[in-house]
Amino acid sequence: MAAVHLTGPRVAVAAKPAALGGLRLPTPSITVPSGRRARGLVVRAATVVSPKYTSIKPLGDRVLVKVKTSEAKSEGGILLPVSVQTRPQGGEVVAVGEGRSFGSKSIEISVPIGAQVVYSKYAGTELEFNDADHLILKEDDIIGILDGDDVKDLKPLNDRILIKIAEAEEQTAGGLLLTQATKDKPSVGTVVAVGPGPLGEDGSRTPLSITPGSNVMYTKYAGSEFKGQEGEYIVLRASDVMAVLS
């Protein structure tokens, strides 16, 4: 859904964040100058699978996800063009490949069919199959499995870590109150959950040294951010954590 704001010579359209359960994604927006048609903004890149094919079997470590439908209307009931609809970042796993091989050792896909998953924003190849949007992507592009209605219930996969972001400071060191726009977004938070660790060349997993409950500092522009019922969260790779604070 979206809110439409008329702002003089420009028209701004802001899409309401899409949600997977209780998980809300950051809000995208697009501004189009008035008097100019917004042509050529959208290229439909999805591969349309012919109706003569009745199934898709991913190969190797790939996974087929049925994408959660994005919001098509604004809060006021205005139909949104595809260009301003929020691209979902989650969906249901409907098929998986046979996994990966490490010499004579085979590792099956760790994500079960039917699981609700969250994946990297620009990962995979879009498909239109059986009149529904799908995405075929590598298992490593899946951020985690969402077992509940809120992002705090997310189970990170591989070397990823779920962190609850610390709240921004309300005032400066001199006591000056900060507005929402001037608050400096922190790169510090508390670890909520960690993945099982990355796969090594021999197919074994190396457990992460970072544990839930740790206060950490991470790279500023890393990971994927989400809004939960109890605050903001970020999911990133363990290598993006710079230090443990105590």
Short mmCIF file of N, CA and C in Angstrom, two decimals, residues 25-160:
data_model
loop_
_atom_site.label_atom_id
_atom_site.label_comp_id
_atom_site.label_asym_id
_atom_site.label_seq_id
_atom_site.Cartn_x
_atom_site.Cartn_y
_atom_site.Cartn_z
N LEU A 25 9.40 -4.57 5.73
CA LEU A 25 10.60 -4.19 5.02
C LEU A 25 10.69 -2.67 4.90
N PRO A 26 11.91 -2.12 4.68
CA PRO A 26 12.06 -0.67 4.54
C PRO A 26 11.19 -0.13 3.42
N THR A 27 10.72 1.13 3.57
CA THR A 27 9.80 1.75 2.63
C THR A 27 10.53 2.38 1.45
N PRO A 28 10.21 1.94 0.21
CA PRO A 28 10.80 2.57 -0.96
C PRO A 28 9.95 3.75 -1.40
N SER A 29 10.48 4.66 -2.18
CA SER A 29 9.69 5.76 -2.70
C SER A 29 10.20 6.15 -4.06
N ILE A 30 9.35 6.80 -4.84
CA ILE A 30 9.73 7.28 -6.15
C ILE A 30 9.09 8.63 -6.37
N THR A 31 9.82 9.57 -6.94
CA THR A 31 9.32 10.90 -7.20
C THR A 31 9.35 11.16 -8.69
N VAL A 32 8.20 11.56 -9.25
CA VAL A 32 8.08 11.78 -10.69
C VAL A 32 7.73 13.23 -10.95
N PRO A 33 8.52 13.98 -11.75
CA PRO A 33 8.18 15.36 -12.05
C PRO A 33 6.83 15.43 -12.75
N SER A 34 6.00 16.44 -12.38
CA SER A 34 4.69 16.60 -13.00
C SER A 34 4.87 17.05 -14.44
N GLY A 35 3.91 16.66 -15.27
CA GLY A 35 3.96 17.04 -16.67
C GLY A 35 4.87 16.15 -17.49
N ARG A 36 5.47 15.17 -16.86
CA ARG A 36 6.36 14.26 -17.58
C ARG A 36 5.91 12.84 -17.32
N ARG A 37 5.70 12.08 -18.35
CA ARG A 37 5.23 10.71 -18.19
C ARG A 37 6.40 9.82 -17.77
N ALA A 38 6.14 9.03 -16.74
CA ALA A 38 7.19 8.13 -16.25
C ALA A 38 7.21 6.89 -17.13
N ARG A 39 7.88 7.02 -18.28
CA ARG A 39 7.93 5.92 -19.22
C ARG A 39 9.28 5.22 -19.13
N GLY A 40 9.25 3.92 -19.33
CA GLY A 40 10.49 3.16 -19.33
C GLY A 40 11.09 2.93 -17.97
N LEU A 41 10.29 3.15 -16.88
CA LEU A 41 10.84 2.97 -15.54
C LEU A 41 10.91 1.51 -15.15
N VAL A 42 10.03 0.69 -15.73
CA VAL A 42 9.93 -0.70 -15.32
C VAL A 42 10.25 -1.64 -16.48
N VAL A 43 11.13 -2.57 -16.25
CA VAL A 43 11.40 -3.61 -17.23
C VAL A 43 11.03 -4.95 -16.59
N ARG A 44 10.06 -5.63 -17.18
CA ARG A 44 9.63 -6.91 -16.61
C ARG A 44 10.64 -7.97 -17.00
N ALA A 45 11.46 -8.37 -16.02
CA ALA A 45 12.56 -9.27 -16.31
C ALA A 45 12.23 -10.73 -16.03
N ALA A 46 11.04 -11.00 -15.47
CA ALA A 46 10.70 -12.37 -15.10
C ALA A 46 10.58 -13.26 -16.34
N THR A 47 11.11 -14.48 -16.24
CA THR A 47 10.96 -15.47 -17.29
C THR A 47 9.61 -16.16 -17.12
N VAL A 48 8.79 -16.13 -18.17
CA VAL A 48 7.47 -16.76 -18.11
C VAL A 48 7.60 -18.21 -18.54
N VAL A 49 7.25 -19.13 -17.64
CA VAL A 49 7.33 -20.56 -17.92
C VAL A 49 6.03 -21.00 -18.59
N SER A 50 6.14 -21.63 -19.74
CA SER A 50 4.96 -22.07 -20.50
C SER A 50 4.07 -23.01 -19.69
N PRO A 51 2.75 -22.89 -19.86
CA PRO A 51 1.81 -23.77 -19.13
C PRO A 51 2.00 -25.25 -19.42
N LYS A 52 2.70 -25.57 -20.52
CA LYS A 52 2.89 -27.00 -20.84
C LYS A 52 3.82 -27.69 -19.83
N TYR A 53 4.59 -26.87 -19.07
CA TYR A 53 5.45 -27.43 -18.04
C TYR A 53 4.72 -27.40 -16.70
N THR A 54 4.68 -28.53 -16.02
CA THR A 54 3.89 -28.65 -14.80
C THR A 54 4.73 -28.62 -13.52
N SER A 55 6.05 -28.69 -13.64
CA SER A 55 6.89 -28.65 -12.44
C SER A 55 8.25 -28.07 -12.78
N ILE A 56 8.91 -27.57 -11.75
CA ILE A 56 10.27 -27.05 -11.86
C ILE A 56 11.12 -27.73 -10.79
N LYS A 57 12.21 -28.36 -11.20
CA LYS A 57 13.10 -29.03 -10.28
C LYS A 57 14.44 -28.29 -10.24
N PRO A 58 14.73 -27.56 -9.16
CA PRO A 58 16.02 -26.88 -9.06
C PRO A 58 17.16 -27.90 -9.03
N LEU A 59 18.33 -27.47 -9.49
CA LEU A 59 19.50 -28.34 -9.49
C LEU A 59 20.54 -27.83 -8.50
N GLY A 60 21.37 -28.74 -8.02
CA GLY A 60 22.46 -28.38 -7.13
C GLY A 60 21.96 -27.75 -5.84
N ASP A 61 22.55 -26.61 -5.49
CA ASP A 61 22.19 -25.94 -4.23
C ASP A 61 21.17 -24.83 -4.44
N ARG A 62 20.36 -24.97 -5.48
CA ARG A 62 19.34 -23.96 -5.76
C ARG A 62 17.99 -24.31 -5.14
N VAL A 63 17.22 -23.27 -4.89
CA VAL A 63 15.92 -23.40 -4.22
C VAL A 63 14.88 -22.60 -5.00
N LEU A 64 13.68 -23.15 -5.12
CA LEU A 64 12.58 -22.44 -5.78
C LEU A 64 11.63 -21.91 -4.71
N VAL A 65 11.41 -20.59 -4.73
CA VAL A 65 10.57 -19.92 -3.74
C VAL A 65 9.36 -19.28 -4.42
N LYS A 66 8.18 -19.53 -3.89
CA LYS A 66 6.99 -18.82 -4.33
C LYS A 66 6.94 -17.50 -3.58
N VAL A 67 7.03 -16.41 -4.31
CA VAL A 67 7.19 -15.09 -3.71
C VAL A 67 5.89 -14.61 -3.10
N LYS A 68 6.01 -14.00 -1.92
CA LYS A 68 4.85 -13.39 -1.28
C LYS A 68 4.40 -12.21 -2.12
N THR A 69 3.09 -12.08 -2.32
CA THR A 69 2.54 -11.02 -3.15
C THR A 69 2.77 -9.65 -2.52
N SER A 70 3.20 -8.69 -3.34
CA SER A 70 3.41 -7.32 -2.85
C SER A 70 2.08 -6.57 -2.81
N GLU A 71 2.06 -5.49 -2.04
CA GLU A 71 0.85 -4.67 -1.93
C GLU A 71 0.58 -3.99 -3.26
N ALA A 72 -0.66 -4.05 -3.74
CA ALA A 72 -1.00 -3.47 -5.04
C ALA A 72 -1.78 -2.17 -4.91
N LYS A 73 -2.24 -1.83 -3.69
CA LYS A 73 -3.02 -0.61 -3.50
C LYS A 73 -2.47 0.19 -2.32
N SER A 74 -2.74 1.49 -2.36
CA SER A 74 -2.34 2.36 -1.27
C SER A 74 -3.34 2.26 -0.13
N GLU A 75 -3.03 2.92 1.01
CA GLU A 75 -3.95 2.90 2.14
C GLU A 75 -5.29 3.51 1.78
N GLY A 76 -5.27 4.45 0.82
CA GLY A 76 -6.52 5.08 0.39
C GLY A 76 -7.22 4.33 -0.72
N GLY A 77 -6.70 3.16 -1.09
CA GLY A 77 -7.33 2.34 -2.12
C GLY A 77 -6.86 2.65 -3.53
N ILE A 78 -5.82 3.48 -3.68
CA ILE A 78 -5.31 3.83 -4.99
C ILE A 78 -4.47 2.68 -5.53
N LEU A 79 -4.75 2.27 -6.77
CA LEU A 79 -4.01 1.18 -7.39
C LEU A 79 -2.61 1.66 -7.73
N LEU A 80 -1.60 0.92 -7.27
CA LEU A 80 -0.22 1.32 -7.48
C LEU A 80 0.33 0.73 -8.77
N PRO A 81 1.09 1.52 -9.54
CA PRO A 81 1.80 0.94 -10.68
C PRO A 81 2.90 0.03 -10.17
N VAL A 82 3.34 -0.91 -11.01
CA VAL A 82 4.36 -1.86 -10.61
C VAL A 82 5.63 -1.16 -10.16
N SER A 83 5.89 0.05 -10.73
CA SER A 83 7.13 0.76 -10.43
C SER A 83 7.25 1.16 -8.97
N VAL A 84 6.14 1.32 -8.24
CA VAL A 84 6.23 1.75 -6.85
C VAL A 84 5.74 0.70 -5.87
N GLN A 85 5.41 -0.49 -6.34
CA GLN A 85 5.07 -1.56 -5.43
C GLN A 85 6.34 -2.09 -4.79
N THR A 86 6.29 -2.38 -3.50
CA THR A 86 7.45 -2.90 -2.79
C THR A 86 7.75 -4.32 -3.24
N ARG A 87 9.00 -4.54 -3.63
CA ARG A 87 9.38 -5.90 -4.01
C ARG A 87 9.53 -6.74 -2.75
N PRO A 88 8.78 -7.85 -2.65
CA PRO A 88 8.86 -8.68 -1.45
C PRO A 88 10.25 -9.28 -1.29
N GLN A 89 10.57 -9.62 -0.06
CA GLN A 89 11.85 -10.24 0.23
C GLN A 89 11.64 -11.58 0.91
N GLY A 90 10.46 -12.15 0.76
CA GLY A 90 10.17 -13.40 1.42
C GLY A 90 9.17 -14.23 0.65
N GLY A 91 9.08 -15.50 1.02
CA GLY A 91 8.14 -16.38 0.37
C GLY A 91 8.25 -17.80 0.91
N GLU A 92 7.60 -18.73 0.22
CA GLU A 92 7.55 -20.13 0.66
C GLU A 92 8.39 -21.01 -0.27
N VAL A 93 9.21 -21.85 0.31
CA VAL A 93 10.02 -22.79 -0.47
C VAL A 93 9.11 -23.88 -1.02
N VAL A 94 9.12 -24.06 -2.35
CA VAL A 94 8.25 -25.06 -2.98
C VAL A 94 9.02 -26.20 -3.62
N ALA A 95 10.33 -26.04 -3.82
CA ALA A 95 11.15 -27.11 -4.37
C ALA A 95 12.62 -26.82 -4.06
N VAL A 96 13.41 -27.88 -3.91
CA VAL A 96 14.84 -27.72 -3.61
C VAL A 96 15.67 -28.66 -4.48
N GLY A 97 16.93 -28.29 -4.68
CA GLY A 97 17.85 -29.13 -5.43
C GLY A 97 18.40 -30.26 -4.56
N GLU A 98 19.31 -31.03 -5.14
CA GLU A 98 19.84 -32.18 -4.42
C GLU A 98 20.94 -31.81 -3.43
N GLY A 99 21.41 -30.57 -3.48
CA GLY A 99 22.42 -30.13 -2.54
C GLY A 99 23.80 -29.99 -3.19
N ARG A 100 24.83 -29.95 -2.37
CA ARG A 100 26.20 -29.76 -2.85
C ARG A 100 27.05 -30.99 -2.55
N SER A 101 28.07 -31.17 -3.38
CA SER A 101 28.98 -32.30 -3.19
C SER A 101 30.36 -31.79 -2.85
N PHE A 102 30.99 -32.43 -1.86
CA PHE A 102 32.36 -32.13 -1.46
C PHE A 102 33.13 -33.43 -1.54
N GLY A 103 33.70 -33.68 -2.72
CA GLY A 103 34.34 -34.98 -2.94
C GLY A 103 33.29 -36.07 -2.94
N SER A 104 33.46 -37.05 -2.06
CA SER A 104 32.48 -38.14 -1.96
C SER A 104 31.35 -37.81 -0.98
N LYS A 105 31.44 -36.64 -0.35
CA LYS A 105 30.46 -36.26 0.65
C LYS A 105 29.40 -35.34 0.05
N SER A 106 28.12 -35.64 0.30
CA SER A 106 27.01 -34.83 -0.21
C SER A 106 26.30 -34.14 0.95
N ILE A 107 26.02 -32.86 0.78
CA ILE A 107 25.31 -32.08 1.78
C ILE A 107 23.97 -31.65 1.22
N GLU A 108 22.89 -32.10 1.83
CA GLU A 108 21.56 -31.75 1.35
C GLU A 108 21.22 -30.30 1.68
N ILE A 109 20.25 -29.76 0.95
CA ILE A 109 19.75 -28.41 1.22
C ILE A 109 19.18 -28.38 2.64
N SER A 110 19.56 -27.38 3.42
CA SER A 110 19.12 -27.32 4.82
C SER A 110 17.74 -26.69 5.00
N VAL A 111 17.20 -26.12 3.92
CA VAL A 111 15.89 -25.46 4.00
C VAL A 111 14.81 -26.43 3.53
N PRO A 112 13.85 -26.78 4.37
CA PRO A 112 12.82 -27.74 3.97
C PRO A 112 11.74 -27.12 3.08
N ILE A 113 11.12 -27.95 2.27
CA ILE A 113 9.98 -27.50 1.47
C ILE A 113 8.84 -27.08 2.41
N GLY A 114 8.22 -25.96 2.12
CA GLY A 114 7.14 -25.44 2.95
C GLY A 114 7.59 -24.36 3.92
N ALA A 115 8.92 -24.19 4.07
CA ALA A 115 9.44 -23.19 4.99
C ALA A 115 9.20 -21.78 4.45
N GLN A 116 8.90 -20.85 5.37
CA GLN A 116 8.81 -19.44 5.02
C GLN A 116 10.20 -18.84 5.18
N VAL A 117 10.73 -18.26 4.12
CA VAL A 117 12.10 -17.78 4.15
C VAL A 117 12.18 -16.31 3.77
N VAL A 118 13.29 -15.70 4.19
CA VAL A 118 13.63 -14.34 3.80
C VAL A 118 14.95 -14.42 3.06
N TYR A 119 15.07 -13.69 1.95
CA TYR A 119 16.26 -13.81 1.13
C TYR A 119 16.84 -12.43 0.80
N SER A 120 18.07 -12.43 0.28
CA SER A 120 18.73 -11.19 -0.11
C SER A 120 17.91 -10.47 -1.17
N LYS A 121 17.91 -9.16 -1.10
CA LYS A 121 16.99 -8.33 -1.89
C LYS A 121 17.09 -8.53 -3.39
N TYR A 122 18.30 -8.62 -3.92
CA TYR A 122 18.45 -8.69 -5.37
C TYR A 122 18.94 -10.05 -5.84
N ALA A 123 18.67 -11.07 -5.05
CA ALA A 123 19.16 -12.41 -5.38
C ALA A 123 18.24 -13.12 -6.36
N GLY A 124 18.81 -14.08 -7.08
CA GLY A 124 18.02 -15.03 -7.86
C GLY A 124 17.50 -14.54 -9.20
N THR A 125 16.75 -15.43 -9.83
CA THR A 125 16.13 -15.19 -11.13
C THR A 125 14.62 -15.28 -10.98
N GLU A 126 13.92 -14.25 -11.46
CA GLU A 126 12.47 -14.21 -11.32
C GLU A 126 11.80 -15.09 -12.38
N LEU A 127 10.78 -15.82 -11.95
CA LEU A 127 10.01 -16.68 -12.84
C LEU A 127 8.52 -16.44 -12.62
N GLU A 128 7.76 -16.54 -13.70
CA GLU A 128 6.30 -16.56 -13.58
C GLU A 128 5.85 -17.96 -13.95
N PHE A 129 5.32 -18.67 -12.95
CA PHE A 129 4.97 -20.08 -13.13
C PHE A 129 3.61 -20.34 -12.50
N ASN A 130 2.71 -20.96 -13.25
CA ASN A 130 1.35 -21.21 -12.78
C ASN A 130 0.68 -19.93 -12.29
N ASP A 131 0.86 -18.85 -13.05
CA ASP A 131 0.24 -17.55 -12.75
C ASP A 131 0.67 -16.97 -11.39
N ALA A 132 1.84 -17.35 -10.92
CA ALA A 132 2.35 -16.83 -9.65
C ALA A 132 3.83 -16.51 -9.82
N ASP A 133 4.28 -15.51 -9.06
CA ASP A 133 5.69 -15.11 -9.11
C ASP A 133 6.54 -16.06 -8.28
N HIS A 134 7.63 -16.49 -8.85
CA HIS A 134 8.58 -17.36 -8.16
C HIS A 134 9.99 -16.80 -8.31
N LEU A 135 10.89 -17.32 -7.51
CA LEU A 135 12.30 -16.93 -7.56
C LEU A 135 13.13 -18.19 -7.39
N ILE A 136 14.08 -18.37 -8.30
CA ILE A 136 15.01 -19.50 -8.14
C ILE A 136 16.37 -18.91 -7.75
N LEU A 137 16.91 -19.35 -6.63
CA LEU A 137 18.12 -18.75 -6.08
C LEU A 137 18.96 -19.80 -5.37
N LYS A 138 20.20 -19.45 -5.08
CA LYS A 138 21.07 -20.35 -4.35
C LYS A 138 20.70 -20.36 -2.85
N GLU A 139 20.94 -21.49 -2.22
CA GLU A 139 20.63 -21.60 -0.79
C GLU A 139 21.35 -20.52 0.02
N ASP A 140 22.56 -20.15 -0.40
CA ASP A 140 23.33 -19.16 0.35
C ASP A 140 22.73 -17.76 0.27
N ASP A 141 21.82 -17.55 -0.69
CA ASP A 141 21.15 -16.25 -0.80
C ASP A 141 19.97 -16.13 0.16
N ILE A 142 19.59 -17.24 0.81
CA ILE A 142 18.51 -17.20 1.79
C ILE A 142 19.08 -16.74 3.12
N ILE A 143 18.51 -15.67 3.65
CA ILE A 143 19.00 -15.08 4.90
C ILE A 143 18.64 -15.95 6.09
N GLY A 144 17.38 -16.43 6.11
CA GLY A 144 16.95 -17.22 7.25
C GLY A 144 15.55 -17.76 7.07
N ILE A 145 15.14 -18.58 8.03
CA ILE A 145 13.80 -19.17 8.05
C ILE A 145 12.98 -18.45 9.10
N LEU A 146 11.78 -18.02 8.71
CA LEU A 146 10.91 -17.28 9.62
C LEU A 146 9.85 -18.21 10.18
N ASP A 147 10.02 -18.63 11.44
CA ASP A 147 9.10 -19.58 12.06
C ASP A 147 7.91 -18.90 12.72
N GLY A 148 8.01 -17.62 13.04
CA GLY A 148 6.94 -16.92 13.74
C GLY A 148 6.41 -15.73 12.96
N ASP A 149 5.79 -14.79 13.68
CA ASP A 149 5.18 -13.63 13.04
C ASP A 149 6.05 -12.38 13.12
N ASP A 150 7.23 -12.50 13.71
CA ASP A 150 8.06 -11.32 13.87
C ASP A 150 9.50 -11.66 13.52
N VAL A 151 10.26 -10.65 13.11
CA VAL A 151 11.63 -10.87 12.68
C VAL A 151 12.50 -11.41 13.81
N LYS A 152 12.15 -11.17 15.05
CA LYS A 152 12.94 -11.71 16.17
C LYS A 152 12.89 -13.24 16.20
N ASP A 153 11.93 -13.83 15.49
CA ASP A 153 11.80 -15.28 15.42
C ASP A 153 12.60 -15.87 14.26
N LEU A 154 13.30 -15.02 13.51
CA LEU A 154 14.06 -15.48 12.35
C LEU A 154 15.22 -16.37 12.77
N LYS A 155 15.39 -17.49 12.07
CA LYS A 155 16.54 -18.38 12.29
C LYS A 155 17.54 -18.16 11.16
N PRO A 156 18.67 -17.48 11.46
CA PRO A 156 19.65 -17.21 10.40
C PRO A 156 20.25 -18.51 9.86
N LEU A 157 20.66 -18.47 8.60
CA LEU A 157 21.30 -19.63 7.99
C LEU A 157 22.79 -19.37 7.76
N ASN A 158 23.55 -20.44 7.67
CA ASN A 158 24.98 -20.40 7.36
C ASN A 158 25.73 -19.46 8.32
N ASP A 159 26.44 -18.45 7.76
CA ASP A 159 27.26 -17.58 8.61
C ASP A 159 26.56 -16.25 8.92
N ARG A 160 25.24 -16.24 8.87
CA ARG A 160 24.52 -14.98 9.11
C ARG A 160 24.13 -14.84 10.58
#
